[in-house]
Short mmCIF file of C-alpha atoms in Angstrom, two decimals:
data_model
loop_
_atom_site.label_atom_id
_atom_site.label_comp_id
_atom_site.label_asym_id
_atom_site.label_seq_id
_atom_site.Cartn_x
_atom_site.Cartn_y
_atom_site.Cartn_z
CA UNK A 136 -123.42 45.04 62.09
CA UNK A 137 -122.24 42.33 59.86
CA UNK A 138 -119.38 39.57 60.53
CA UNK A 139 -116.67 41.47 58.66
CA UNK A 140 -117.45 44.59 60.30
CA UNK A 141 -117.39 42.87 63.66
CA UNK A 142 -113.98 41.24 62.85
CA UNK A 143 -112.63 44.78 61.70
CA UNK A 144 -113.84 46.53 64.79
CA UNK A 145 -112.13 43.64 67.13
CA UNK A 146 -108.81 43.81 64.92
CA UNK A 147 -108.59 47.59 66.39
CA UNK A 148 -106.71 46.97 69.96
CA UNK A 149 -108.50 49.83 71.59
CA UNK A 150 -111.73 48.20 70.70
CA UNK A 151 -110.60 44.76 72.01
CA UNK A 152 -109.35 46.44 75.41
CA UNK A 153 -112.55 48.31 75.75
CA UNK A 154 -114.67 45.13 75.23
CA UNK A 155 -112.48 43.31 77.86
CA UNK A 156 -112.84 46.10 80.44
CA UNK A 157 -116.58 46.06 79.82
CA UNK A 158 -116.93 42.23 80.14
CA UNK A 159 -114.79 42.49 83.48
CA UNK A 160 -116.99 45.25 84.75
CA UNK A 161 -120.13 43.01 84.11
CA UNK A 162 -118.79 40.11 85.51
CA UNK A 163 -117.41 41.95 88.88
CA UNK A 164 -121.07 43.53 89.28
CA UNK A 165 -122.87 40.36 88.50
CA UNK A 166 -120.59 38.46 91.11
CA UNK A 167 -121.32 40.86 93.88
CA UNK A 168 -124.78 41.84 92.94
CA UNK A 169 -126.34 39.92 95.73
CA UNK A 170 -123.92 40.26 98.12
CA UNK A 171 -126.05 42.32 100.71
CA UNK A 172 -129.06 40.50 101.84
CA UNK A 173 -130.45 43.17 103.98
CA UNK A 174 -132.10 46.27 102.53
CA UNK A 175 -131.02 49.49 104.17
CA UNK A 176 -132.92 52.30 105.03
CA UNK A 177 -132.66 54.18 101.86
CA UNK A 178 -133.09 51.53 99.81
CA UNK A 179 -136.13 50.42 101.76
CA UNK A 180 -137.48 54.09 101.23
CA UNK A 181 -137.46 53.78 97.43
CA UNK A 182 -138.98 50.31 97.58
CA UNK A 183 -141.54 51.50 99.91
CA UNK A 184 -142.45 54.59 97.84
CA UNK A 185 -142.83 52.32 94.66
CA UNK A 186 -145.22 50.07 96.41
CA UNK A 187 -146.89 53.17 97.85
CA UNK A 188 -147.63 54.43 94.41
CA UNK A 189 -148.47 51.03 92.49
CA UNK A 190 -149.94 48.92 95.21
CA UNK A 191 -151.27 51.15 97.81
CA UNK A 192 -148.81 50.23 100.53
CA UNK A 193 -149.30 52.80 103.40
CA UNK A 194 -146.05 54.94 103.60
CA UNK A 195 -145.20 58.88 103.38
CA UNK A 196 -142.63 58.98 100.42
CA UNK A 197 -139.80 61.26 101.39
CA UNK A 198 -139.68 64.82 99.52
CA UNK A 199 -136.05 64.67 99.20
CA UNK A 200 -135.99 61.54 97.01
CA UNK A 201 -136.64 62.39 93.28
CA UNK A 202 -139.34 60.73 91.28
CA UNK A 203 -137.81 58.65 88.46
CA UNK A 204 -136.02 55.80 90.42
CA UNK A 205 -139.02 54.68 92.56
CA UNK A 206 -141.43 55.16 89.46
CA UNK A 207 -139.32 52.83 87.44
CA UNK A 208 -139.11 50.37 90.23
CA UNK A 209 -143.16 50.59 90.78
CA UNK A 210 -143.74 49.95 86.96
CA UNK A 211 -141.41 47.09 86.78
CA UNK A 212 -142.95 45.67 90.00
CA UNK A 213 -146.27 46.12 88.49
CA UNK A 214 -145.47 43.88 85.67
CA UNK A 215 -144.21 41.07 87.71
CA UNK A 216 -140.43 41.34 87.65
CA UNK A 217 -138.75 40.35 90.68
CA UNK A 218 -136.47 42.63 92.77
CA UNK A 219 -133.25 41.03 91.66
CA UNK A 220 -134.35 41.62 88.05
CA UNK A 221 -135.37 45.08 88.95
CA UNK A 222 -131.88 45.80 90.66
CA UNK A 223 -130.27 44.50 87.56
CA UNK A 224 -131.84 47.10 85.06
CA UNK A 225 -132.30 50.09 87.26
CA UNK A 226 -128.73 49.79 89.23
CA UNK A 227 -126.28 47.32 87.59
CA UNK A 228 -127.07 48.28 83.90
CA UNK A 229 -126.72 51.94 84.59
CA UNK A 230 -123.73 51.26 86.56
CA UNK A 231 -122.16 49.42 83.60
CA UNK A 232 -123.40 51.92 81.16
CA UNK A 233 -121.59 54.74 83.03
CA UNK A 234 -118.17 52.68 82.35
CA UNK A 235 -119.10 52.56 78.85
CA UNK A 236 -120.10 56.20 78.39
CA UNK A 237 -116.96 57.44 79.94
CA UNK A 238 -115.05 55.66 77.50
CA UNK A 239 -116.59 57.54 74.67
CA UNK A 240 -116.58 60.78 76.57
CA UNK A 241 -112.76 60.40 77.57
CA UNK A 242 -112.05 59.45 73.79
CA UNK A 243 -113.96 62.57 72.49
CA UNK A 244 -112.16 65.05 75.27
CA UNK A 245 -108.79 63.56 74.85
CA UNK A 246 -107.79 60.34 73.20
CA UNK A 247 -108.54 56.39 73.12
CA UNK A 248 -106.17 55.79 75.82
CA UNK A 249 -107.39 58.34 78.18
CA UNK A 250 -111.00 56.65 77.51
CA UNK A 251 -109.88 53.16 78.11
CA UNK A 252 -108.17 54.37 81.40
CA UNK A 253 -111.28 56.11 82.66
CA UNK A 254 -113.61 53.22 81.53
CA UNK A 255 -111.08 50.77 83.48
CA UNK A 256 -111.24 52.86 86.58
CA UNK A 257 -115.09 53.14 86.42
CA UNK A 258 -115.29 49.52 85.88
CA UNK A 259 -113.47 48.39 88.86
CA UNK A 260 -113.77 51.42 90.87
CA UNK A 261 -114.61 50.11 94.88
CA UNK A 262 -117.64 52.71 95.18
CA UNK A 263 -119.23 51.63 92.07
CA UNK A 264 -118.90 47.71 92.83
CA UNK A 265 -119.99 48.42 96.26
CA UNK A 266 -123.17 50.52 95.43
CA UNK A 267 -124.17 48.59 92.34
CA UNK A 268 -125.52 45.98 94.84
CA UNK A 269 -128.08 48.40 96.48
CA UNK A 270 -131.28 49.91 95.40
CA UNK A 271 -129.94 53.27 94.82
CA UNK A 272 -130.58 55.87 92.20
CA UNK A 273 -126.99 57.03 91.99
CA UNK A 274 -125.66 55.05 88.91
CA UNK A 275 -129.01 55.87 87.16
CA UNK A 276 -128.39 59.46 87.61
CA UNK A 277 -124.76 59.15 86.90
CA UNK A 278 -125.48 57.31 83.66
CA UNK A 279 -127.81 60.15 82.38
CA UNK A 280 -125.35 62.75 83.65
CA UNK A 281 -122.47 61.33 81.60
CA UNK A 282 -124.61 60.88 78.42
CA UNK A 283 -125.74 64.75 78.82
CA UNK A 284 -122.19 65.56 79.33
CA UNK A 285 -121.08 63.47 76.27
CA UNK A 286 -123.80 65.21 74.00
CA UNK A 287 -123.02 68.48 75.55
CA UNK A 288 -119.34 67.92 74.61
CA UNK A 289 -120.00 66.49 70.94
CA UNK A 290 -122.34 69.50 70.33
CA UNK A 291 -119.79 71.91 71.61
CA UNK A 292 -116.92 70.37 69.61
CA UNK A 293 -118.35 69.20 66.62
CA UNK A 294 -121.24 71.92 66.26
CA UNK A 295 -123.78 68.87 66.08
CA UNK A 296 -126.86 70.98 66.87
CA UNK A 297 -129.04 68.07 67.65
CA UNK A 298 -126.76 66.73 70.12
CA UNK A 299 -127.70 69.74 72.50
CA UNK A 300 -131.03 68.52 72.37
CA UNK A 301 -130.14 65.02 73.52
CA UNK A 302 -128.13 66.66 76.36
CA UNK A 303 -130.79 68.69 77.64
CA UNK A 304 -133.18 65.46 77.37
CA UNK A 305 -130.64 63.55 79.67
CA UNK A 306 -129.81 66.16 81.87
CA UNK A 307 -133.57 66.48 82.59
CA UNK A 308 -133.79 62.86 83.40
CA UNK A 309 -130.65 63.15 85.61
CA UNK A 310 -132.28 65.58 87.70
CA UNK A 311 -135.57 63.80 88.19
CA UNK A 312 -133.44 60.90 89.22
CA UNK A 313 -131.30 62.74 91.69
CA UNK A 314 -131.84 66.57 91.96
CA UNK A 315 -128.33 67.30 92.60
CA UNK A 316 -127.59 66.75 88.66
CA UNK A 317 -128.69 70.28 88.63
CA UNK A 318 -124.76 71.11 89.20
CA UNK A 319 -124.26 69.86 85.68
CA UNK A 320 -126.13 72.66 84.22
CA UNK A 321 -123.74 75.29 86.27
CA UNK A 322 -120.83 73.64 85.09
CA UNK A 323 -122.38 74.07 81.30
CA UNK A 324 -123.29 77.56 81.62
CA UNK A 325 -119.58 78.69 83.37
CA UNK A 326 -117.92 76.77 80.80
CA UNK A 327 -119.54 78.28 77.90
CA UNK A 328 -119.37 81.83 79.63
CA UNK A 329 -115.48 81.18 79.99
CA UNK A 330 -114.85 79.96 76.62
CA UNK A 331 -117.42 81.65 74.36
CA UNK A 332 -118.43 84.74 76.34
CA UNK A 333 -121.92 85.30 76.05
CA UNK A 334 -122.45 84.27 72.46
CA UNK A 335 -124.04 81.07 73.43
CA UNK A 336 -126.73 83.32 74.63
CA UNK A 337 -127.55 84.11 70.89
CA UNK A 338 -127.90 80.28 69.86
CA UNK A 339 -131.56 79.35 69.35
CA UNK A 340 -130.75 75.78 69.79
CA UNK A 341 -129.34 76.57 73.37
CA UNK A 342 -133.14 78.05 74.49
CA UNK A 343 -134.86 75.37 72.51
CA UNK A 344 -132.89 72.53 74.28
CA UNK A 345 -133.24 74.47 77.81
CA UNK A 346 -136.85 74.45 77.09
CA UNK A 347 -136.98 70.75 76.46
CA UNK A 348 -134.80 70.07 79.73
CA UNK A 349 -137.22 72.26 81.58
CA UNK A 350 -140.24 70.40 79.91
CA UNK A 351 -138.97 66.91 81.28
CA UNK A 352 -138.48 68.34 84.76
CA UNK A 353 -141.88 70.19 84.79
CA UNK A 354 -144.07 67.03 85.73
CA UNK A 355 -141.97 66.35 88.69
CA UNK A 356 -142.21 69.94 89.83
CA UNK A 357 -146.00 69.80 89.47
CA UNK A 358 -145.99 66.67 91.42
CA UNK A 359 -144.20 68.23 94.10
CA UNK A 360 -146.66 70.91 94.48
CA UNK A 361 -149.81 68.65 94.47
CA UNK A 362 -148.12 66.11 97.02
CA UNK A 363 -146.01 68.60 99.40
CA UNK A 364 -147.58 71.91 98.38
CA UNK A 365 -144.04 73.06 97.28
CA UNK A 366 -142.75 73.05 93.87
CA UNK A 367 -139.15 72.60 95.38
CA UNK A 368 -140.09 70.12 98.19
CA UNK A 369 -136.57 68.08 97.34
CA UNK A 370 -134.58 71.23 98.81
CA UNK A 371 -136.17 70.85 102.33
CA UNK A 372 -133.50 68.52 104.07
CA UNK A 373 -130.64 70.46 102.28
CA UNK A 374 -131.40 74.14 103.08
CA UNK A 375 -131.67 72.86 106.88
CA UNK A 376 -128.05 72.21 106.80
CA UNK A 377 -127.39 76.12 106.41
CA UNK A 378 -130.40 77.17 108.67
CA UNK A 379 -128.97 75.13 111.24
CA UNK A 380 -125.54 76.55 110.57
CA UNK A 381 -123.90 73.16 110.36
CA UNK A 382 -120.15 73.47 109.94
CA UNK A 383 -118.70 73.44 106.61
CA UNK A 384 -117.86 69.91 105.51
CA UNK A 385 -114.04 70.08 104.99
CA UNK A 386 -113.64 66.36 105.51
CA UNK A 387 -115.38 65.94 102.25
CA UNK A 388 -111.94 66.80 100.77
CA UNK A 389 -110.57 63.72 102.17
CA UNK A 390 -112.62 61.73 99.71
CA UNK A 391 -109.91 62.38 97.01
CA UNK A 392 -107.57 60.23 99.02
CA UNK A 393 -110.24 57.81 100.17
CA UNK A 394 -111.08 57.11 96.31
CA UNK A 395 -107.83 56.45 95.29
CA UNK A 396 -106.33 54.43 98.09
CA UNK A 397 -109.13 52.18 99.35
CA UNK A 398 -109.07 49.25 96.78
CA UNK A 399 -106.69 46.54 95.45
CA UNK A 400 -104.52 48.94 93.82
CA UNK A 401 -103.89 51.14 96.92
CA UNK A 402 -101.71 54.25 96.33
CA UNK A 403 -101.18 53.69 92.63
CA UNK A 404 -104.40 55.41 91.75
CA UNK A 405 -103.47 58.28 94.43
CA UNK A 406 -100.06 58.75 92.58
CA UNK A 407 -101.45 59.20 89.01
CA UNK A 408 -104.29 61.43 90.46
CA UNK A 409 -101.61 63.74 91.81
CA UNK A 410 -99.65 63.57 88.55
CA UNK A 411 -103.11 64.51 86.72
CA UNK A 412 -103.29 67.63 88.77
CA UNK A 413 -99.69 68.67 87.88
CA UNK A 414 -100.92 68.46 84.36
CA UNK A 415 -103.15 71.11 84.89
CA UNK A 416 -100.66 73.60 84.71
CA UNK A 417 -101.07 73.45 81.06
CA UNK A 418 -104.33 75.12 81.63
CA UNK A 419 -102.93 77.71 83.73
CA UNK A 420 -100.20 78.72 81.58
CA UNK A 421 -102.26 78.43 78.24
CA UNK A 422 -105.18 79.96 79.35
CA UNK A 423 -105.16 82.73 76.74
CA UNK A 424 -105.41 79.79 74.16
CA UNK A 425 -108.18 78.16 75.35
CA UNK A 426 -110.41 79.41 72.47
CA UNK A 427 -108.32 77.33 70.09
CA UNK A 428 -107.47 74.47 72.10
CA UNK A 429 -109.80 71.82 72.91
CA UNK A 430 -107.60 69.71 75.13
CA UNK A 431 -107.37 72.75 77.31
CA UNK A 432 -111.20 73.22 77.39
CA UNK A 433 -111.73 69.42 78.39
CA UNK A 434 -109.41 70.13 81.13
CA UNK A 435 -111.43 73.50 82.11
CA UNK A 436 -114.35 71.45 81.90
CA UNK A 437 -113.30 68.68 84.11
CA UNK A 438 -111.82 71.14 86.55
CA UNK A 439 -114.77 73.09 86.75
CA UNK A 440 -117.01 69.84 87.44
CA UNK A 441 -114.93 68.93 90.28
CA UNK A 442 -114.81 72.37 91.72
CA UNK A 443 -118.37 73.10 91.58
CA UNK A 444 -119.29 69.60 92.93
CA UNK A 445 -116.90 70.30 95.95
CA UNK A 446 -118.17 73.68 96.64
CA UNK A 447 -121.74 72.45 96.76
CA UNK A 448 -121.20 69.65 99.22
CA UNK A 449 -118.45 71.56 101.16
CA UNK A 450 -120.50 74.84 101.95
CA UNK A 451 -124.23 73.99 101.08
CA UNK A 452 -124.93 70.27 101.78
CA UNK A 453 -121.98 70.03 104.31
CA UNK A 454 -122.41 66.30 104.56
CA UNK A 455 -121.73 63.69 101.87
CA UNK A 456 -121.26 60.09 101.38
CA UNK A 457 -118.75 58.69 98.92
CA UNK A 458 -121.68 57.54 96.54
CA UNK A 459 -123.27 61.55 96.49
CA UNK A 460 -119.75 62.86 95.56
#
């Protein structure tokens, strides 16, 4: 990009605001990146797994933890990078990347203003800031998830067939980073059934892309079989919640309020959240027009994402932390 193109890009007020948001998000994350001196249990588990694989440190990895995050940590440790630099690359950069991708996703689904608002919230969101300072895979997974959704949406909206392959690739990477990412595939399937019936099953690109995603995941499944004698070893802790008849996690619904009232902006987010819910009336009243209205389709997609995530944690996992949801 030459100087003239850069000047033209900056002259667009939306681009200038977006640049400010990302710089702000980066500064906040960098400022708080080393605020936590102690390593928590989950962090220690990922670090110990990485050192077990690459430095023969005695440790029994947790089968519930997906493979990609400790694998990346181990490779970066092996080439001599410090833990602070590794945290920067595997946590801070994906956290900031999520704020970047969500701008383009919001822009594609609705408009520039929605994209900027979403990007700003993600940049300063207290959950994002707090957990960016920890060795956790949540934001790497979220980054891959948002990339998958972005390419899925641009495939669906603009019929760019190559984008469904990118979507499948990043969905596979999201899954081997955090297995709960599989929920997105369920969102895709239900969304396509509602909007296009079963016609998507006739699309060869959907099947080829699905095969690509499975190919990315397959080595992880093989690893589980070799290491734990169970292809789906990561489900062990989750299914035990159901088997033990743990009560449904109704308290998780409170996260909507916690998310929107627990930072400097207080109740402002929560008021906007309620207003946003009210606007979904268009989805109900105009449902018969959903085949021809991409704004309604975007509403449906986001509604399905929220509902499927809630159902999964409320009735199956039955426990949750703010970063999981």
